[in-house]
Short mmCIF file of C-alpha atoms in Angstrom, two decimals:
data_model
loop_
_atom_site.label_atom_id
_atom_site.label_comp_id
_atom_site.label_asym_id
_atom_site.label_seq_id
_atom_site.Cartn_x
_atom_site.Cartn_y
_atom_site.Cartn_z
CA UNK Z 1 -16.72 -16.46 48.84
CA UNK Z 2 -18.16 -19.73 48.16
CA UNK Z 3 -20.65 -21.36 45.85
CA UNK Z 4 -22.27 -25.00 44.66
CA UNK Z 5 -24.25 -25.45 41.98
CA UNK Z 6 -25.92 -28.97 41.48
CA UNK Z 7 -26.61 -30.09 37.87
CA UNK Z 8 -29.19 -32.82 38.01
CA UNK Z 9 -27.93 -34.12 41.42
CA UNK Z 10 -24.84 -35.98 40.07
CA UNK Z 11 -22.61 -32.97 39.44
CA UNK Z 12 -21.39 -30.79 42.30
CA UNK Z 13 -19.26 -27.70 41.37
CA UNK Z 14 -17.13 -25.91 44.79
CA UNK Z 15 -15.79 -22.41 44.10
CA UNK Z 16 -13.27 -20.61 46.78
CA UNK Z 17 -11.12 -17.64 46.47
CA UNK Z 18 -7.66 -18.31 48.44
CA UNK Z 19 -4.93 -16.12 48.43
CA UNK Z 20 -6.36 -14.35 45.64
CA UNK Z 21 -6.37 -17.55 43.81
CA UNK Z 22 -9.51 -19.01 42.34
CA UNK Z 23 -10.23 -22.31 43.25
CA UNK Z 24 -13.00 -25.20 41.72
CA UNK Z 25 -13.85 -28.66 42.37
CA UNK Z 26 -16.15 -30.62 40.71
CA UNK Z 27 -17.33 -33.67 41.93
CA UNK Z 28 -19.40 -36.56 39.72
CA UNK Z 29 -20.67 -39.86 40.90
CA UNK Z 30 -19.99 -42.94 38.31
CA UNK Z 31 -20.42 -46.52 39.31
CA UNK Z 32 -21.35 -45.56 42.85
CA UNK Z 33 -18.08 -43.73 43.62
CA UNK Z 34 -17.32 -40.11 43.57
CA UNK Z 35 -14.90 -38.87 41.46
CA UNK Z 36 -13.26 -35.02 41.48
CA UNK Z 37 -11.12 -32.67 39.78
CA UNK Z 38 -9.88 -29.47 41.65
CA UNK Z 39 -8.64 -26.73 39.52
CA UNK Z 40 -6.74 -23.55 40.59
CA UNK Z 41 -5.93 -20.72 38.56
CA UNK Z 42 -2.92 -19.19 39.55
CA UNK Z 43 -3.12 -15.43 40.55
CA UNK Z 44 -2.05 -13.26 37.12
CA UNK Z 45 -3.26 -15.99 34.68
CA UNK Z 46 -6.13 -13.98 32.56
CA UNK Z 47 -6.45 -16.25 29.94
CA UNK Z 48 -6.02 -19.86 30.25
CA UNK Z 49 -3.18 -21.49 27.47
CA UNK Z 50 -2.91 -25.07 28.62
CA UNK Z 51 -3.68 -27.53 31.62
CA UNK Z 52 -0.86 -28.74 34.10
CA UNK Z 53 -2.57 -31.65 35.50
CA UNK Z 54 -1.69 -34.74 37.99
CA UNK Z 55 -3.06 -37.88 37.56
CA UNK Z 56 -4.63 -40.13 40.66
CA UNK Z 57 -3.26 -43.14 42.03
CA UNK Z 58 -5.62 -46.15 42.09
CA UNK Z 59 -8.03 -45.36 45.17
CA UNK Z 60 -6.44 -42.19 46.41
CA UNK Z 61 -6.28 -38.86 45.62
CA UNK Z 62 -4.03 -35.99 44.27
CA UNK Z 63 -6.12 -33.07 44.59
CA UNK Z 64 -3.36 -31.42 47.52
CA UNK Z 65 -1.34 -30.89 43.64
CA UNK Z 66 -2.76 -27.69 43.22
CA UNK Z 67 -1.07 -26.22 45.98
CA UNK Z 68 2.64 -27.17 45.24
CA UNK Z 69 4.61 -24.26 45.25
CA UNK Z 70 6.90 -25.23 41.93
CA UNK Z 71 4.00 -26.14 39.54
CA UNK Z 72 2.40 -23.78 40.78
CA UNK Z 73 5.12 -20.96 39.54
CA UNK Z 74 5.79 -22.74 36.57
CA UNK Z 75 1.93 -22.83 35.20
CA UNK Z 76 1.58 -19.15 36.40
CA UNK Z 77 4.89 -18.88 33.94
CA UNK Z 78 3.01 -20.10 30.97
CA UNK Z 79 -0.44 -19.41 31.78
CA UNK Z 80 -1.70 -22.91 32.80
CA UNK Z 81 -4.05 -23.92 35.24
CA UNK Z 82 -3.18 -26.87 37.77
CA UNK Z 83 -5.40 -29.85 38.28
CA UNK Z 84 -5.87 -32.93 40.57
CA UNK Z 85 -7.77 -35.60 40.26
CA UNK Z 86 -9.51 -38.13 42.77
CA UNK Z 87 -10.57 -41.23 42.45
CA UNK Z 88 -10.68 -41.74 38.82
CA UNK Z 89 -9.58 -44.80 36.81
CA UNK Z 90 -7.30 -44.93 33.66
CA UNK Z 91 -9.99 -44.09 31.54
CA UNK Z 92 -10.63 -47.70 30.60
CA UNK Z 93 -13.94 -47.66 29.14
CA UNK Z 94 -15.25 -44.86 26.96
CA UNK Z 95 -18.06 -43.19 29.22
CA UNK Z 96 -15.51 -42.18 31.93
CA UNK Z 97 -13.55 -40.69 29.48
CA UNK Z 98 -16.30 -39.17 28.54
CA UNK Z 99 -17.16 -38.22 32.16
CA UNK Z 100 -14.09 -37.27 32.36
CA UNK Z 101 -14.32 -34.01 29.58
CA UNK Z 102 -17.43 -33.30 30.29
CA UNK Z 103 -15.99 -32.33 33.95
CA UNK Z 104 -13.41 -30.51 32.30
CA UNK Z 105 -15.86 -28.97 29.95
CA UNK Z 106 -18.49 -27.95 33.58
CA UNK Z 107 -15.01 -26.19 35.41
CA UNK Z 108 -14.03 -24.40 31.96
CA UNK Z 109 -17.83 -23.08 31.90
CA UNK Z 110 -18.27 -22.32 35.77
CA UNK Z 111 -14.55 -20.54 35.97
CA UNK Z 112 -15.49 -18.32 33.19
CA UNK Z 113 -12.41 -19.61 31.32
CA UNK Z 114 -14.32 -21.59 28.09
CA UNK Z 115 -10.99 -21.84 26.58
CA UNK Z 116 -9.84 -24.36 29.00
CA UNK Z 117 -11.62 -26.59 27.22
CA UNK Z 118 -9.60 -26.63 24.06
CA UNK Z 119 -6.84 -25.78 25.92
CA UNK Z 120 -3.36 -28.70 25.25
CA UNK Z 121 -2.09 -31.07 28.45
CA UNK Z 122 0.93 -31.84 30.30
CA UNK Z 123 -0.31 -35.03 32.01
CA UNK Z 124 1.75 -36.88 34.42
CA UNK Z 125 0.96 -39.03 37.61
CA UNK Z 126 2.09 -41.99 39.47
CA UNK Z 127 0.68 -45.53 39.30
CA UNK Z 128 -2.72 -45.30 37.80
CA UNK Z 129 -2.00 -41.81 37.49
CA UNK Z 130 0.52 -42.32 34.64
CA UNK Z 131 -2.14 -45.00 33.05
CA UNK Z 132 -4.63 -41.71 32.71
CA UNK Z 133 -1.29 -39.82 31.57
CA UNK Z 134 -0.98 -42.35 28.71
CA UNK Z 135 -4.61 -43.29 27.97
CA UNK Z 136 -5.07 -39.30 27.44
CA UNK Z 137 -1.99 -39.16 24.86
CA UNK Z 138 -3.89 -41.93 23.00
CA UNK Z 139 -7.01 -40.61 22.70
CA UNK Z 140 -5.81 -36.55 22.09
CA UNK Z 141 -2.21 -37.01 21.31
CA UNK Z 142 -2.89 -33.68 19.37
CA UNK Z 143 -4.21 -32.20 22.68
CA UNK Z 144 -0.90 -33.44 24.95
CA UNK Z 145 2.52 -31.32 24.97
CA UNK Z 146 3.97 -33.71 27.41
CA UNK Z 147 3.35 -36.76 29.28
CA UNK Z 148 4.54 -39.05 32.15
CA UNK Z 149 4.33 -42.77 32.75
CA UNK Z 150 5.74 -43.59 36.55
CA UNK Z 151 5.30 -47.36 37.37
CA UNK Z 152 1.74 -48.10 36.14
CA UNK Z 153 0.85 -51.67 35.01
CA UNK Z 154 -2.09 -51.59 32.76
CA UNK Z 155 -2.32 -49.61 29.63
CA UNK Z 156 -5.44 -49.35 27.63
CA UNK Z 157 -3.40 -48.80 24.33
CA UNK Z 158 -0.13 -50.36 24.45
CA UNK Z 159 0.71 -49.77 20.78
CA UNK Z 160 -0.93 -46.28 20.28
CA UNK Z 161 -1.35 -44.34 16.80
CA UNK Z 162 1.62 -42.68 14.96
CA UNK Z 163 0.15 -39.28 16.75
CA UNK Z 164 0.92 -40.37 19.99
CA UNK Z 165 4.47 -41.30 19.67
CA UNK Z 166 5.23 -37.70 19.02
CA UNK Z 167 4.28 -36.59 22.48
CA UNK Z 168 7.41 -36.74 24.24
CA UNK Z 169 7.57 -38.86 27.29
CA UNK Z 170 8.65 -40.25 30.10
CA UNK Z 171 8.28 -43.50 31.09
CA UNK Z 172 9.30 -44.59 34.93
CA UNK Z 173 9.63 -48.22 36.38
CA UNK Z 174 11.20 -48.85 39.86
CA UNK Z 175 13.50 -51.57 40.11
CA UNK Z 176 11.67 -53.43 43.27
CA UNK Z 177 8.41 -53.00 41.56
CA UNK Z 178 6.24 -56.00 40.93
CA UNK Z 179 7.43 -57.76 38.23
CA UNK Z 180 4.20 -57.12 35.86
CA UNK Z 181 5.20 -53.50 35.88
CA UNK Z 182 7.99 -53.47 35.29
CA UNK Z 183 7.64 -55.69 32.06
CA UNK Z 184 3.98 -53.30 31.11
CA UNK Z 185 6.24 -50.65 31.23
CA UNK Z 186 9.29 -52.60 29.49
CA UNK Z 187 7.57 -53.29 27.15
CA UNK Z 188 5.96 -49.94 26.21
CA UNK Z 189 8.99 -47.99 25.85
CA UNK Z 190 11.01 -50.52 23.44
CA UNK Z 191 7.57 -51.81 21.18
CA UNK Z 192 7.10 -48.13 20.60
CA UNK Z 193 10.63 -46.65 20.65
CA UNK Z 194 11.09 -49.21 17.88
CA UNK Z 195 8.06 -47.62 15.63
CA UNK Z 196 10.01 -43.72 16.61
CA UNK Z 197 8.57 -42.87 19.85
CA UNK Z 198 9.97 -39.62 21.11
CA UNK Z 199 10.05 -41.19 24.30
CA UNK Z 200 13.05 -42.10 27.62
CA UNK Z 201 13.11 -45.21 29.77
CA UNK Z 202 14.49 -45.35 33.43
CA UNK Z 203 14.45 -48.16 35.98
CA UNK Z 204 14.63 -46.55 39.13
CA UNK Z 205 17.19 -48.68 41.50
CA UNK Z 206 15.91 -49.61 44.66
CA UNK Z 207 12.67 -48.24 44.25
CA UNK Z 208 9.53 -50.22 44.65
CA UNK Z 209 5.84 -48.81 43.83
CA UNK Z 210 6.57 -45.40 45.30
CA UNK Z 211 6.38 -41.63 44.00
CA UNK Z 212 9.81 -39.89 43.68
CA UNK Z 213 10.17 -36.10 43.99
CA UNK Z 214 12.50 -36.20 41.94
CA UNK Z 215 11.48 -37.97 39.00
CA UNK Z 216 8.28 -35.39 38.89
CA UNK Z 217 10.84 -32.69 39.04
CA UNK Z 218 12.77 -34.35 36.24
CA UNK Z 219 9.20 -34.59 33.94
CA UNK Z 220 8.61 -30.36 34.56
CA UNK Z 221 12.06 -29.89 33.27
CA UNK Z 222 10.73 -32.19 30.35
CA UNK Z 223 7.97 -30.04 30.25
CA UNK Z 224 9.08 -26.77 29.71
CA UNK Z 225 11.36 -28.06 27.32
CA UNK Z 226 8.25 -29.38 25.35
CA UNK Z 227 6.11 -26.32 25.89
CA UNK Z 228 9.27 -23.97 24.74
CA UNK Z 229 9.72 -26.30 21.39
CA UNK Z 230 5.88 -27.02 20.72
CA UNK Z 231 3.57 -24.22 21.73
CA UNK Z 232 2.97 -21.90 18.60
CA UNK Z 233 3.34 -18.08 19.61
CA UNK Z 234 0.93 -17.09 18.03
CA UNK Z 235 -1.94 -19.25 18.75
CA UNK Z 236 -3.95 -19.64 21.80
CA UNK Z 237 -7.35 -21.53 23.12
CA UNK Z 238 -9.14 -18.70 23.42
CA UNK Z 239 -9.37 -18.76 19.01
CA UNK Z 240 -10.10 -22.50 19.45
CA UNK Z 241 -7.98 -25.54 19.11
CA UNK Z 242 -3.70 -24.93 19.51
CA UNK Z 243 -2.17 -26.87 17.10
CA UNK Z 244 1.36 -28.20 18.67
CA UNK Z 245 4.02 -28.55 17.02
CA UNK Z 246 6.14 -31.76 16.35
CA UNK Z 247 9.34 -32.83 16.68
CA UNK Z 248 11.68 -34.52 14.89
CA UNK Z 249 13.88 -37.76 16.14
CA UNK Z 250 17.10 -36.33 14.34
CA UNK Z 251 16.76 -33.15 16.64
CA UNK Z 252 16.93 -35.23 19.73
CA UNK Z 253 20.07 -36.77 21.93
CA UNK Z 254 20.13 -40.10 22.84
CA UNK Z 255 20.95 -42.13 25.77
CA UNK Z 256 22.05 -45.78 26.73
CA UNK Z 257 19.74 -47.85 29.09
CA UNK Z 258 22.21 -50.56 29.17
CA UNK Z 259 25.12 -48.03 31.10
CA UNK Z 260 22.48 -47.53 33.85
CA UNK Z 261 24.24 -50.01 35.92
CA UNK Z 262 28.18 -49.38 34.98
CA UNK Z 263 28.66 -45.72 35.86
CA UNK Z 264 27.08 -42.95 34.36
CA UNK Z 265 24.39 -43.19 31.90
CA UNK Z 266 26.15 -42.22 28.32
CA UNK Z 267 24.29 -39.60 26.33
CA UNK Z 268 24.93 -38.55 22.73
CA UNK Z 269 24.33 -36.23 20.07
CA UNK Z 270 21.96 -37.95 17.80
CA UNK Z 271 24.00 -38.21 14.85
CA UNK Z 272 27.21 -39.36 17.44
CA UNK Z 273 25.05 -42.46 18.83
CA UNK Z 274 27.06 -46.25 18.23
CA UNK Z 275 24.48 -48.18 19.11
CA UNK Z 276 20.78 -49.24 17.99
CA UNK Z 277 18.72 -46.13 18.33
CA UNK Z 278 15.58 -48.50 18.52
CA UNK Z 279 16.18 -48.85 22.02
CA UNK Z 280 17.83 -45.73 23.18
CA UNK Z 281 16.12 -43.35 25.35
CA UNK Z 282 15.14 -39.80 23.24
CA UNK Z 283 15.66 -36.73 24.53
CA UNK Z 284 14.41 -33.41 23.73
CA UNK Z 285 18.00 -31.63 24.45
CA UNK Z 286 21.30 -32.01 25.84
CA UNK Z 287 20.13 -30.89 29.02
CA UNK Z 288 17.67 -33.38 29.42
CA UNK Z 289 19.81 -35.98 28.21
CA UNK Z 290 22.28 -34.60 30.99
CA UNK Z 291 19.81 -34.51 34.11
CA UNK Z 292 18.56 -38.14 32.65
CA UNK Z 293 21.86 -39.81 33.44
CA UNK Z 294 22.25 -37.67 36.78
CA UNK Z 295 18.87 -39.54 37.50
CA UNK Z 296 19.03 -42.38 35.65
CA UNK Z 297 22.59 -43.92 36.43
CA UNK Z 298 22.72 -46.31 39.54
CA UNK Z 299 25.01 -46.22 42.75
CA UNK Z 300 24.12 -42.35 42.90
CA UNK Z 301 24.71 -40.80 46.47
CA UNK Z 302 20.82 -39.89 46.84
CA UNK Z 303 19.84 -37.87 49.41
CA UNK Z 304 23.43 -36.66 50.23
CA UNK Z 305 22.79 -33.05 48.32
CA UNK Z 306 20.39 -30.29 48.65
CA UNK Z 307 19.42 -26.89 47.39
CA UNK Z 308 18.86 -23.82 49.84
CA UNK Z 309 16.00 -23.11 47.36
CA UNK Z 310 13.79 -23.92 45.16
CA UNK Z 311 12.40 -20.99 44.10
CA UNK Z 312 13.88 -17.63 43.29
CA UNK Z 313 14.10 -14.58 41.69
CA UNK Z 314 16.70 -13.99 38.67
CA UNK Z 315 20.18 -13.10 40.71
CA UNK Z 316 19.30 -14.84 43.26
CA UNK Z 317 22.19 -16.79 44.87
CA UNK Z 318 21.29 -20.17 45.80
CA UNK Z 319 23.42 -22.59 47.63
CA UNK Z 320 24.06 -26.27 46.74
CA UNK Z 321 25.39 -28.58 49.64
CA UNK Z 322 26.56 -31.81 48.92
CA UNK Z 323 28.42 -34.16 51.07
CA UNK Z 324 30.60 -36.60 49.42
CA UNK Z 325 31.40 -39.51 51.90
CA UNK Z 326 33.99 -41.21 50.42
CA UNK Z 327 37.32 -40.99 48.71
CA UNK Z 328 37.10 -38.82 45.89
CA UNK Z 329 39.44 -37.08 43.60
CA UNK Z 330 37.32 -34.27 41.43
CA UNK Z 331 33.59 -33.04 41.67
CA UNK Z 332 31.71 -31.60 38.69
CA UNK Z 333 28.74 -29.35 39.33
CA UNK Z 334 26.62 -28.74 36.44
CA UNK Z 335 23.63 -26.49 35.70
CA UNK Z 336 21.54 -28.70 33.10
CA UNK Z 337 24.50 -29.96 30.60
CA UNK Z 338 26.49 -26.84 31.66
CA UNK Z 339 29.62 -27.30 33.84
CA UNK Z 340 29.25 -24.50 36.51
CA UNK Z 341 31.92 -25.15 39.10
CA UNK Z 342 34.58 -27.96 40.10
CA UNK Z 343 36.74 -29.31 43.02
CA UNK Z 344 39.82 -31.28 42.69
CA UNK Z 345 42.08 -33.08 45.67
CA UNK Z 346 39.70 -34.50 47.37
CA UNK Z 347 39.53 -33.89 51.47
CA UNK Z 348 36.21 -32.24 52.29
CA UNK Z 349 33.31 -34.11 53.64
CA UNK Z 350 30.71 -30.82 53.27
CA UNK Z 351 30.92 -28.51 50.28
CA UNK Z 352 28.67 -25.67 49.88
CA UNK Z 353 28.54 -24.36 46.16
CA UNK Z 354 26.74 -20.90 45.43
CA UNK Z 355 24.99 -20.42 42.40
CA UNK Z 356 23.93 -17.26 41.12
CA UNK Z 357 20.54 -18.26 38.90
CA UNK Z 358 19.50 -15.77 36.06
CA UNK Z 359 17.29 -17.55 33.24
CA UNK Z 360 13.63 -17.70 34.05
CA UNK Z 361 12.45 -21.31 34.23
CA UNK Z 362 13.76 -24.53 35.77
CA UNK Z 363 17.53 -24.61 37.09
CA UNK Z 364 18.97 -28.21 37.56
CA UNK Z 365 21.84 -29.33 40.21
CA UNK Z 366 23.69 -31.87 39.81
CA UNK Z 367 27.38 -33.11 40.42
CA UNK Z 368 29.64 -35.82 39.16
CA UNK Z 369 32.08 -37.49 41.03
CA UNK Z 370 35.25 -39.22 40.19
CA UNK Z 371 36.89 -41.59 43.07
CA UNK Z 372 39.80 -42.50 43.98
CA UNK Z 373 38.76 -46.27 43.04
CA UNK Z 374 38.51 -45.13 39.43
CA UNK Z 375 34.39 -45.51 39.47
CA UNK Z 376 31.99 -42.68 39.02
CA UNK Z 377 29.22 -41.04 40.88
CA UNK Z 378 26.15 -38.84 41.10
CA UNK Z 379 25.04 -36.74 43.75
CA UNK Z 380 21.13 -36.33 43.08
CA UNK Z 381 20.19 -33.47 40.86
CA UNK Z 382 17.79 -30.61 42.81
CA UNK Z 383 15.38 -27.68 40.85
CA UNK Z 384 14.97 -24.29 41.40
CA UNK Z 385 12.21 -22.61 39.65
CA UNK Z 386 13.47 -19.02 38.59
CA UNK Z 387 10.25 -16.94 38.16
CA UNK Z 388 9.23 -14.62 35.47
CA UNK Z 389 7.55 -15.50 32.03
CA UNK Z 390 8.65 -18.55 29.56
CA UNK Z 391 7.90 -17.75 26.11
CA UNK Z 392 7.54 -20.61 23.49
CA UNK Z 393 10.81 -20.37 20.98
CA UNK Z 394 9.94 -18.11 18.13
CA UNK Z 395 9.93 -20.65 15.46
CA UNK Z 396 7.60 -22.38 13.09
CA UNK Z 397 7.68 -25.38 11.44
CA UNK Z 398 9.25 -24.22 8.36
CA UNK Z 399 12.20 -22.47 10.35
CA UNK Z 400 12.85 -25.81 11.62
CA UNK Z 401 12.48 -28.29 8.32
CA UNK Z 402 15.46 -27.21 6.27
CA UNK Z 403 15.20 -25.64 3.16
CA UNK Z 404 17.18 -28.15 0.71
CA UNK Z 405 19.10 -25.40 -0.26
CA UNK Z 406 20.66 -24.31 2.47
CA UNK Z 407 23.42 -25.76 4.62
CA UNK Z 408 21.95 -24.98 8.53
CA UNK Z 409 19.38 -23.34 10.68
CA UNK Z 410 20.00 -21.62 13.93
CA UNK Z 411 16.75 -21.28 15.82
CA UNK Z 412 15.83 -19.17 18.07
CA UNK Z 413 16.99 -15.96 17.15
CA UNK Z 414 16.91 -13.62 19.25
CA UNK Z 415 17.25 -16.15 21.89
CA UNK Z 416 17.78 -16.01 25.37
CA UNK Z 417 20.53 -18.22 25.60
CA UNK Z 418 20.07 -21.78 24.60
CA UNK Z 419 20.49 -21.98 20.51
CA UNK Z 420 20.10 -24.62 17.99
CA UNK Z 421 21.95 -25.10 14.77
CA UNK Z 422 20.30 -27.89 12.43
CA UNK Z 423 22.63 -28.96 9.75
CA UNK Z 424 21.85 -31.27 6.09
CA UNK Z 425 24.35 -33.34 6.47
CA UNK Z 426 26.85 -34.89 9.07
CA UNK Z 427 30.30 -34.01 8.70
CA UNK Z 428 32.95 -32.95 11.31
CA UNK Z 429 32.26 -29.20 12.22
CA UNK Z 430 34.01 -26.32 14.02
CA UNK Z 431 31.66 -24.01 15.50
CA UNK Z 432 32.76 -21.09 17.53
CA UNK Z 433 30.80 -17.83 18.92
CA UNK Z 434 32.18 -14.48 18.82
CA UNK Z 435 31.56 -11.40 20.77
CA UNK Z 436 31.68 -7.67 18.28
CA UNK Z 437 35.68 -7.32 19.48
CA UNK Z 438 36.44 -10.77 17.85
CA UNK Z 439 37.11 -12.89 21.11
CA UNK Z 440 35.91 -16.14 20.73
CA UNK Z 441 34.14 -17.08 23.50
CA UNK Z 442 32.70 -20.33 22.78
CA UNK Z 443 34.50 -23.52 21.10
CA UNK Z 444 32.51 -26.32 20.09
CA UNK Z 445 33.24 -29.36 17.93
CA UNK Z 446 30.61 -31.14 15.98
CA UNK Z 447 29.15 -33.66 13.53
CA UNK Z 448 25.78 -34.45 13.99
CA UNK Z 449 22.56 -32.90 12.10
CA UNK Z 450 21.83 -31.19 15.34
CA UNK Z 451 23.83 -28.88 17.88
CA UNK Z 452 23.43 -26.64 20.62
CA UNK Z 453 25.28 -23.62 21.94
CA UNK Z 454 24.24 -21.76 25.21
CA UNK Z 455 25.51 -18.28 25.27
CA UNK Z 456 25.53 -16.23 28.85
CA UNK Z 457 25.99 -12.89 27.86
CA UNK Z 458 23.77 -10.35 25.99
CA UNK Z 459 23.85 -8.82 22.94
CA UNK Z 460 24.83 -9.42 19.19
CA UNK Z 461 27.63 -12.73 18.47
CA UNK Z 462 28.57 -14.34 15.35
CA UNK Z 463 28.32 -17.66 14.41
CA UNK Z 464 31.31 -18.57 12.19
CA UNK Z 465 30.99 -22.67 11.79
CA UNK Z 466 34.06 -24.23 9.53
CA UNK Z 467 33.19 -27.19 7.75
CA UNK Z 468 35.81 -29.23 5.04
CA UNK Z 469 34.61 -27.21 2.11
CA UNK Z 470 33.34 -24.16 3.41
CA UNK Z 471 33.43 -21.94 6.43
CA UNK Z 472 29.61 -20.37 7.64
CA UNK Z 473 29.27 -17.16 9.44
CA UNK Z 474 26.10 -16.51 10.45
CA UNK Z 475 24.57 -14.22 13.87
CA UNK Z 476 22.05 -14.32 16.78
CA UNK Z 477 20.67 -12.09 19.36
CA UNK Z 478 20.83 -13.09 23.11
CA UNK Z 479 18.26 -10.69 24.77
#
């Protein structure tokens, strides 16, 4: 089935059906060229909670987005729509931002979805595309859960409101870029990190003004991260306008921008950081600290590992190849920030590692690799997509600003494997995890305000964290 309706011979709305997806394009003419959005709405999404959207390159066109097979599981997941845009600018001058919701507005009325158009963002693109990622976060920072900068060189608000600094974001320059860029883009991470921008920094090596798979795989881990932490549960577009919820720069890890080029990238708890957090790179979690130095670091061994998969169903094994091609003497495969497997001795050329996947969301592969030479390595990390339904974390904002009277919050609980403890005060910390019997099966050391604890197995554990003057016991639920 197909349909156009014309509104006043400027607007031009497309409606298809495709593999029992719906499908709408709406095209607008400003300043003599035609502009368009295509939206699809993912089979199973009955009501609409947020917007996955790329952003345009200057010129060109990234309307074939709506038909990638990860964001496309990942916003049926959480109940988003995908867009793509064509041949729109960065939103320099009012009117096309204007133009620009209104079009949003005509494809929320003609799906017979009006709560798209209160619905929040996740906004990322390349080029000009991350200029419309960032101009949006200026002008509705309250509207965007996550956003992605990737080697654009003109920003209409360099230093944005206070709002838009709590968006978390990415921001992506390539190293053989032209110079302007690179500065624009310099310069927009460290004037803002400065004023407590919840934002990372990475200068891709040997990359000039390209798109990398991988660093828009790297963003949707961001993504659901942000979506997990900031989506209320119990709010949704269809009541009107979903307020997000912030985070805090305590809660975060930090990285190093200045290791990029001596190994691999360091990353810290927050409270563990020695250097000048003004211009460290802010992560949500350890994980994404984690997968930003597998990214991040230079020297890696790109293209020399690769997933069997990239989309699966929980138990699932997938398999991991990776082909180290030098002298090494122990490999590190990690899930996220969890080690999963490791190889010592050196010898093989080809190693196939099988993964068993189980948590519904994104899955991350990467490995590190220690050589002979004493330097460091890091084969390129690879997603899987693990399908089934993402929940936001069952918190609100007063679970996660501490009482003054108590000591810690552990957040979520139940959980479903990743937990956070949030402490009011650093000091050196035990913190162990015990199954019913009494067998500790995790062993942690601390001292920041913030840690994190991800427990495999199901069921009821206790928390017993031993400080100097007192010794915590506390409980969760892994479901």
């Amino acid at each position: 089935m197909k349909k156009t309706i014309i509104f006043f011979f400027i607007f031009i709305i497309t409606h298809s059906v495709a593999n029992s997806q719906d499908v709408y394009q709406i095209d607008t003419v400003d300043t003599g060229i035609t502009k368009s959005i295509r939206m699809k709405i993912p089979d199973g999404v009955d009501k609409v909670e947020g917007i996955l959207i790329m952003g345009n390159p200057w010129q060109g066109s990234v309307m074939y987005f709506v038909d990638n097979a990860i964001a496309n599981e990942f916003a049926r997941s959480i109940n988003f729509v995908i867009m793509g845009t064509s041949l729109w600018g960065r939103f320099k001058v009012a009117e096309e931002f204007d133009l620009f919701e209104f079009c949003i507005d005509s494809l929320a009325q003609m799906s017979g979805h009006p709560e798209i158009s209160d619905a929040p963002f996740i906004f990322f693109g390349c080029s000009n595309g991350g200029q419309m990622a960032h101009s949006y976060n200026s002008i509705h920072p309250e509207k965007c859960i996550a956003f992605l900068v990737d080697k654009g060189g003109y920003y209409i608000n360099p230093i944005p409101d206070t709002m838009a600094l709590r968006t978390p974001g990415l921001l992506v320059a390539g190293e053989l870029d032209e110079q302007y860029r690179i500065d624009a883009i310099n310069d927009l991470f460290y004037n803002n990190r400065s004023r407590g921008a919840l934002w990372s920094h990475i200068l891709n090596q040997g990359v000039g003004h390209t798109l990398m798979a991988e660093t828009h795989n790297l963003f949707l881990i961001l993504a659901e991260a942000a979506y997990r932490l900031r989506y209320p549960l119990d709010q949704t577009p269809v009541n009107g306008s979903v307020t997000l919820r912030n985070l805090h720069e305590n809660d975060g890890w930090l990285s190093d921008s200045t290791t990029w080029d001596s190994g691999i990238v360091g990353v810290f708890n927050h409270g563990d950081y020695p250097g000048n957090i003004d211009s460290a790179s802010w992560h949500i979690n350890k994980d994404l600290a984690f997968l930003f130095a597998a990214h991040s670091s230079y020297n890696r061994m790109n293209n020399k590992a690769s997933l069997s998969a990239n989309i699966a169903d929980s138990g699932d094994i997938v398999t991991y190849n990776f082909e180290p091609d030098i002298d090494w003497d122990s490999i590190h495969v990690f899930n996220k920030s969890e080690k999963i497997g490791a190889y010592y001795g050196g010898g093989l050329s080809s190693i196939d590692f099988n993964y068993t996947v189980r948590e519904t969301g994104f899955s991350a592969l990467f490995a590190k690799v220690y050589l002979t030479s004493g330097d460091s390595s890091v084969f390129n990390l690879d997603v899987v997509f693990v399908r089934g339904d993402i929940e936001p974390n069952s918190i609100d904002d007063e679970t996660v600003q501490l009482d003054k009277i108590t000591s810690h919050s552990l957040y979520p609980n139940p959980s479903t494997g990743l937990v956070n403890i949030r402490f009011v005060k650093q000091e050196l910390r035990n913190i162990e995890v015990l199954d019913l019997s009494g067998n500790i099966i995790i062993n942690t050391i601390s001292s920041g305000l913030h840690s994190q604890i991800y427990i495999k197995e199901k069921g009821l554990f206790i928390i017993r964290i031993t400080q100097p003057d007192v010794i915590i016991i506390d409980k969760v639920v892994l479901r």
